[in-house]
PDB file of C-alpha atoms in Angstrom:
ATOM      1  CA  UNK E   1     142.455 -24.772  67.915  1.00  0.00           C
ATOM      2  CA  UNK E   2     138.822 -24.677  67.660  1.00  0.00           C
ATOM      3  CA  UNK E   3     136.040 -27.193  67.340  1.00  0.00           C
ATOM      4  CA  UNK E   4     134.965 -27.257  63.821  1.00  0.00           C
ATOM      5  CA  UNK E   5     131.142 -28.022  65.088  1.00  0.00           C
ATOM      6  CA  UNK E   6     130.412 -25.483  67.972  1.00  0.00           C
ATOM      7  CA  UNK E   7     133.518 -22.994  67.636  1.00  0.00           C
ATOM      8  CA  UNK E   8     134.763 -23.230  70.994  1.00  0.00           C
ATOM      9  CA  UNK E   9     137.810 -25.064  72.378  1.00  0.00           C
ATOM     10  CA  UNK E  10     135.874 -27.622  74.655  1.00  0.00           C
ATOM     11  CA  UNK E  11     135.254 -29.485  71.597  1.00  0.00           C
ATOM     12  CA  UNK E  12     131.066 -30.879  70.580  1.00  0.00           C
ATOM     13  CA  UNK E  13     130.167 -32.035  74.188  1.00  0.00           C
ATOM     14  CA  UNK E  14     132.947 -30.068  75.930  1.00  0.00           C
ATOM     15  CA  UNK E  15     135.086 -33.032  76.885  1.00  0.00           C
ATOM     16  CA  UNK E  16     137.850 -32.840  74.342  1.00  0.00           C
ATOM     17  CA  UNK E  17     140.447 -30.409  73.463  1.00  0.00           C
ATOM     18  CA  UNK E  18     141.117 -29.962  69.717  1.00  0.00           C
ATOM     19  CA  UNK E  19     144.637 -29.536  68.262  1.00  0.00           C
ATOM     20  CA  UNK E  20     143.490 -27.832  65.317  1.00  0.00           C
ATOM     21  CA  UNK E  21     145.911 -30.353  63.344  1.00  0.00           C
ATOM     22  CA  UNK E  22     143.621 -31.516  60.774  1.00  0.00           C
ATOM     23  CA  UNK E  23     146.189 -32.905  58.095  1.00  0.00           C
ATOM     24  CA  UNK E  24     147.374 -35.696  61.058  1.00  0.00           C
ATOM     25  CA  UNK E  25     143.770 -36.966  61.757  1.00  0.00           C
ATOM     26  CA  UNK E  26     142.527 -39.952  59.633  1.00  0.00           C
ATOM     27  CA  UNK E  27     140.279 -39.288  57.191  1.00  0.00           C
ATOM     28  CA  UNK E  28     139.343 -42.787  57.077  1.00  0.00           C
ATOM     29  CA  UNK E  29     139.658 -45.773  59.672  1.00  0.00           C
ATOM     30  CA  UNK E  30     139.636 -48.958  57.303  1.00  0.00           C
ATOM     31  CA  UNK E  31     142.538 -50.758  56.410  1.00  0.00           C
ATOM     32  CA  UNK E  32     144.838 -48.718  58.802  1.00  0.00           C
ATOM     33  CA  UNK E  33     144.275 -45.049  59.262  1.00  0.00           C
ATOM     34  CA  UNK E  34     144.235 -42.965  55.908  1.00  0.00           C
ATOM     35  CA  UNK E  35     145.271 -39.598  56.174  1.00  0.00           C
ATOM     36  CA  UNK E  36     145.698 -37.032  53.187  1.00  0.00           C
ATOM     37  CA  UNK E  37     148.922 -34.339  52.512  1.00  0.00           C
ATOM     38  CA  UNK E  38     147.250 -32.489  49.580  1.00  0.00           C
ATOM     39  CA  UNK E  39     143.279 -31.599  48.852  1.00  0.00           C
ATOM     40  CA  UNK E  40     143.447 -33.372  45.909  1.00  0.00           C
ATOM     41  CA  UNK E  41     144.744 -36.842  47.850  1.00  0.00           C
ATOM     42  CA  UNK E  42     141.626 -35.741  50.183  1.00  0.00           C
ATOM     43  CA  UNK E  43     139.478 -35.481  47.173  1.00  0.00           C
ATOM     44  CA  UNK E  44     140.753 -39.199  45.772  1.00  0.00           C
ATOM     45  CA  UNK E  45     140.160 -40.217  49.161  1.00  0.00           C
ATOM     46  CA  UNK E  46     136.832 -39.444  49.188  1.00  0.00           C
ATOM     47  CA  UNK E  47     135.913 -39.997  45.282  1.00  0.00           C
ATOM     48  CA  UNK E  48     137.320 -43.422  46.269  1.00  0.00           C
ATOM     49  CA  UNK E  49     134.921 -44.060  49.460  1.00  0.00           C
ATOM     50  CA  UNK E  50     131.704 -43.005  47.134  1.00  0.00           C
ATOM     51  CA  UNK E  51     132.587 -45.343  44.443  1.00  0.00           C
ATOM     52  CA  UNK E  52     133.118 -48.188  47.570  1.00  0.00           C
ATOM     53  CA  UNK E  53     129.663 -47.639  48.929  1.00  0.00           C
ATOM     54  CA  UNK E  54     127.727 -46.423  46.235  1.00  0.00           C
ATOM     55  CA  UNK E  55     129.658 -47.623  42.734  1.00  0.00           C
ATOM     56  CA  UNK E  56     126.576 -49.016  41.297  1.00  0.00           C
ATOM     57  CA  UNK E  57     124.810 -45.624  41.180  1.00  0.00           C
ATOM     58  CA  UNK E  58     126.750 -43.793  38.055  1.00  0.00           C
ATOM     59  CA  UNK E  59     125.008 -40.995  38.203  1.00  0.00           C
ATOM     60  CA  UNK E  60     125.809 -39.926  42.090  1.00  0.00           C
ATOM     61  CA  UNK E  61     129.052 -40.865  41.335  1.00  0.00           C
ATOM     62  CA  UNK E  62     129.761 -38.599  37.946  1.00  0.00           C
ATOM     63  CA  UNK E  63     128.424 -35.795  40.423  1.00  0.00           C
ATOM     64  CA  UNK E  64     130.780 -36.440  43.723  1.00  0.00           C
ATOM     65  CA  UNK E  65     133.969 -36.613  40.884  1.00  0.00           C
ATOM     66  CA  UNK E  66     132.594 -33.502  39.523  1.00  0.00           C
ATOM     67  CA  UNK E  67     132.304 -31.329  43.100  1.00  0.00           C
ATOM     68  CA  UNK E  68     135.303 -32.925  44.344  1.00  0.00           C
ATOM     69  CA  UNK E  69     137.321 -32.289  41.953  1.00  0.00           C
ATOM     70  CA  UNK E  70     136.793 -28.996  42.405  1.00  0.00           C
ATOM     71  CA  UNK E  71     137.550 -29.064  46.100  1.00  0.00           C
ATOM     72  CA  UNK E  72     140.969 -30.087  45.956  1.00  0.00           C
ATOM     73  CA  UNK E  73     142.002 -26.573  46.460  1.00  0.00           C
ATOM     74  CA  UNK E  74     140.069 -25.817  48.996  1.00  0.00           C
ATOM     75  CA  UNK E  75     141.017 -28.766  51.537  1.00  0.00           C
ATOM     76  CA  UNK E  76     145.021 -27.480  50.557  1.00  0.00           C
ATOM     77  CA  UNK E  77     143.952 -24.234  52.155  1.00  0.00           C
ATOM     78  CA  UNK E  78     141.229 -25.264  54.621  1.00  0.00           C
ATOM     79  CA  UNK E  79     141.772 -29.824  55.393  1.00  0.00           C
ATOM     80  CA  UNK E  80     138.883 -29.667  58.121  1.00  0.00           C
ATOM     81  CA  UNK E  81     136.364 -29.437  55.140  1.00  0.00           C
ATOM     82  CA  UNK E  82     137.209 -32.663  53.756  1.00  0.00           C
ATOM     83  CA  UNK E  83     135.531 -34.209  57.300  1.00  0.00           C
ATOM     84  CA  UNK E  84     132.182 -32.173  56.317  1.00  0.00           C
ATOM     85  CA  UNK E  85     132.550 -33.619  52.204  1.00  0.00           C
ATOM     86  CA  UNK E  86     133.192 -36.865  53.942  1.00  0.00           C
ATOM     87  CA  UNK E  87     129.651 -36.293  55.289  1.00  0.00           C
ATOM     88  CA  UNK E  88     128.050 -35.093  52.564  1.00  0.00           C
ATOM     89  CA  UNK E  89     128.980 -38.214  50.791  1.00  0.00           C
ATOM     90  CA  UNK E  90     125.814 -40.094  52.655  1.00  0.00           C
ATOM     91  CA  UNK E  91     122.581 -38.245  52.827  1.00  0.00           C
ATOM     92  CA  UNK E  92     120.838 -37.888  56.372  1.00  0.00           C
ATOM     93  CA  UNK E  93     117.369 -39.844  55.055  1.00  0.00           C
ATOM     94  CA  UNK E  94     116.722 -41.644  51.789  1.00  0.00           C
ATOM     95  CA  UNK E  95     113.256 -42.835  51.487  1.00  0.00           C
ATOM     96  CA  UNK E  96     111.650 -45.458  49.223  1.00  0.00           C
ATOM     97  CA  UNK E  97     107.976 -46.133  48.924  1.00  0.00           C
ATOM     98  CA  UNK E  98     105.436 -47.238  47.023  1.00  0.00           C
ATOM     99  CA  UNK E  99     103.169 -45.485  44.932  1.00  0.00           C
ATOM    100  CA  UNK E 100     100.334 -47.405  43.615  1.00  0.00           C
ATOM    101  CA  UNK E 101      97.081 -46.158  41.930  1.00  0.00           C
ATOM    102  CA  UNK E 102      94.655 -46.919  39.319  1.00  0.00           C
ATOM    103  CA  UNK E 103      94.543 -45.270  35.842  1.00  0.00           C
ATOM    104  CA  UNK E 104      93.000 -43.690  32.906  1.00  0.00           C
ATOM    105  CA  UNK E 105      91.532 -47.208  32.153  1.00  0.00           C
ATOM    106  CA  UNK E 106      91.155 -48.946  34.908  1.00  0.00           C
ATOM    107  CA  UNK E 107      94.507 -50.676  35.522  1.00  0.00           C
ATOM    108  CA  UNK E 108      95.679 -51.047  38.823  1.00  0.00           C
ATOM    109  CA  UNK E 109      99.632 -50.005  39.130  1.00  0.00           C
ATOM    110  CA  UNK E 110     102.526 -49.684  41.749  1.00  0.00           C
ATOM    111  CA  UNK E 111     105.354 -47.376  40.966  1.00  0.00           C
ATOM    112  CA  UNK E 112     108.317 -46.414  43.162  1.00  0.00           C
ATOM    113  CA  UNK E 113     108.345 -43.349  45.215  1.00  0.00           C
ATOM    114  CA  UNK E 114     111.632 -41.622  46.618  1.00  0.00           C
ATOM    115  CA  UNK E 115     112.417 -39.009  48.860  1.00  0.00           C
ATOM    116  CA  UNK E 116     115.812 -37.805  49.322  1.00  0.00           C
ATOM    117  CA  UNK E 117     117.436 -35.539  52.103  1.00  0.00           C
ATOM    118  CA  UNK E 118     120.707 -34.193  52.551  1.00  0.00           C
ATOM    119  CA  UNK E 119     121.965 -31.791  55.238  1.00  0.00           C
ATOM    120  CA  UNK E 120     119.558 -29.733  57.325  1.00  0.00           C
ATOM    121  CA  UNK E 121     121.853 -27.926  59.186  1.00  0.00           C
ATOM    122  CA  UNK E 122     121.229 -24.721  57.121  1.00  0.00           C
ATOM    123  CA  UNK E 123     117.560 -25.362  57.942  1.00  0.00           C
ATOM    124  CA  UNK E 124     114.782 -27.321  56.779  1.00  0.00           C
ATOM    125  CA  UNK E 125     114.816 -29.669  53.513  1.00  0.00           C
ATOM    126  CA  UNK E 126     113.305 -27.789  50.469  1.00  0.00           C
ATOM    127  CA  UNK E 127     113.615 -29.314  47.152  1.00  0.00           C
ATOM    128  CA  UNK E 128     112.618 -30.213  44.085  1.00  0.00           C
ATOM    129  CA  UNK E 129     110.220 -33.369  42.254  1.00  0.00           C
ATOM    130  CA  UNK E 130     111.350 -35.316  39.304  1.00  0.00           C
ATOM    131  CA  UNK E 131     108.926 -37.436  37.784  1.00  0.00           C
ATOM    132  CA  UNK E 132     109.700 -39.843  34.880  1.00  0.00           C
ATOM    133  CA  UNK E 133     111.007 -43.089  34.172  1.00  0.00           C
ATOM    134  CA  UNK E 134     114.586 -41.886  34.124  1.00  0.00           C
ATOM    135  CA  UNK E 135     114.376 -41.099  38.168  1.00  0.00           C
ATOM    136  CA  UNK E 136     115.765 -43.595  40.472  1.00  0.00           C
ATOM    137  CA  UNK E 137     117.666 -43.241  43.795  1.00  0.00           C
ATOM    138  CA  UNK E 138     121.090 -42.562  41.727  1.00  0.00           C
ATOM    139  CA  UNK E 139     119.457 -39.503  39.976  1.00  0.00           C
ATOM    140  CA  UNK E 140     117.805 -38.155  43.018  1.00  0.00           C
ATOM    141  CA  UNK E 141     121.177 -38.644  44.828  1.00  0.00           C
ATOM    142  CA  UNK E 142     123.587 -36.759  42.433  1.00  0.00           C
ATOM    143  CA  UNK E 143     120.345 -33.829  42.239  1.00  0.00           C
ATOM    144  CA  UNK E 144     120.109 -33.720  46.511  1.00  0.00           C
ATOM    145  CA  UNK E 145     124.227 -33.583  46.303  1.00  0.00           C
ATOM    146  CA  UNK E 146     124.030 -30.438  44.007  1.00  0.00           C
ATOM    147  CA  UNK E 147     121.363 -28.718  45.735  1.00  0.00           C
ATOM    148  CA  UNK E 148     123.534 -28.713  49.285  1.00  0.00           C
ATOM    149  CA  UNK E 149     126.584 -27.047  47.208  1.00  0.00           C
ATOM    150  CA  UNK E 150     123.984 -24.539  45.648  1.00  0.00           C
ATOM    151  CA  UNK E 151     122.125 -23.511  48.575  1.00  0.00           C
ATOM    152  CA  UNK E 152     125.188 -23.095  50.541  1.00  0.00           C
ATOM    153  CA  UNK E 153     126.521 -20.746  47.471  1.00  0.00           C
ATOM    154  CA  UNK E 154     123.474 -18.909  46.715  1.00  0.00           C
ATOM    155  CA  UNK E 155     122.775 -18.289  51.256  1.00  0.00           C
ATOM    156  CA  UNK E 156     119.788 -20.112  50.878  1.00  0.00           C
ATOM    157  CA  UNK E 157     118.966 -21.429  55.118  1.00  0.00           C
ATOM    158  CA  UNK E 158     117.767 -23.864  53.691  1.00  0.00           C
ATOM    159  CA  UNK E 159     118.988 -28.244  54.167  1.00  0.00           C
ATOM    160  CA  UNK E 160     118.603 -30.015  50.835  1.00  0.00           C
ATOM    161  CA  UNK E 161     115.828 -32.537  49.727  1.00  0.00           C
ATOM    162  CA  UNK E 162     114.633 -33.946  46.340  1.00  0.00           C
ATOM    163  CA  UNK E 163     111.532 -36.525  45.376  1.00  0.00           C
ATOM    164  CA  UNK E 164     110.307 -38.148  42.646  1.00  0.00           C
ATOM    165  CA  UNK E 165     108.906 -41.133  41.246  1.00  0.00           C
ATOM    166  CA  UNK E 166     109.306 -43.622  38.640  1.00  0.00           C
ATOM    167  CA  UNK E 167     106.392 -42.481  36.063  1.00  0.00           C
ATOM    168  CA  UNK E 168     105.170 -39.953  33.858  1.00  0.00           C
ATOM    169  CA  UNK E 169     102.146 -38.394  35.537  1.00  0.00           C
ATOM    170  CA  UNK E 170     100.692 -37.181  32.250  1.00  0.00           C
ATOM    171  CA  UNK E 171      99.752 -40.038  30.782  1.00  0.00           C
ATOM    172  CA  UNK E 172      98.398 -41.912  33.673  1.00  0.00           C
TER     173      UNK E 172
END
């Protein structure tokens, strides 16, 4: 069988041999090993582990149930992707940061910035800004989520990123 990273049997740093075998390997090592028979056990697996880590952010959530749902067919046919959704599930860099300036009259304010990027192994991050006071990190997360799954459909080389901030920049 062949590594799923570098295509070659000598595994990612060419000191392991891979059986190919995906359906015996643990998905999951937490409370004994958890290992999946059918995609859509692999999706529950993995809708399960997003609402674990990240349950109080409904809007990533909604969004992982959404892809994965769809997936279930494709881990029947193809079980090694469920190890790449399982990294999907945690973006490479989330950034938070302040954004504070002074406005139309005078008043000194701090907002909060965000910067979100997911997967840059099609290339660089590209993405879009949000700005309003419905953007927070769970928003930003579900949008970066989307954007890997679109840019992988559409052949875009190109990792996926989104930003935003907490304020309307019109009526500053």
């Amino acid at each position: 069988g062949k590594n799923l990273v570098t295509g070659n049997d000598s595994g990612l740093h060419g000191n392991m041999k891979s059986t190919g075998n995906w359906r015996n390997k643990p998905l999951f090592r937490r409370d004994g090993d958890a290992r999946f028979k059918t995609g859509k056990e692999a999706s529950d697996m993995l809708l399960s582990e997003a609402v674990r880590r990240d349950g109080h952010e409904t809007e990533f959530v909604t969004s992982v149930a959404t892809s994965l749902s769809h997936l279930g067919c494709v881990f029947d046919r193809s079980p090694r992707y469920a190890w790449i959704a399982k990294q999907l599930l945690e973006p490479e860099r989330v950034h938070t940061f302040r954004v504070a300036y002074i406005d139309d009259v005078g008043v000194q304010r701090t907002n909060r910035g965000y910067r979100i990027q997911y997967n840059s192994a099609l290339g660089s991050y590209e993405g879009s800004l949000h700005f309003g006071h419905h953007v927070n990190s769970s928003v930003l997360k579900s949008i970066g989520f989307d954007t890997v799954f679109s840019n992988a459909v559409a052949g875009f080389g190109q990792g996926a990123a989104v930003g935003g901030a907490d304020f309307n920049p019109f009526n500053k």
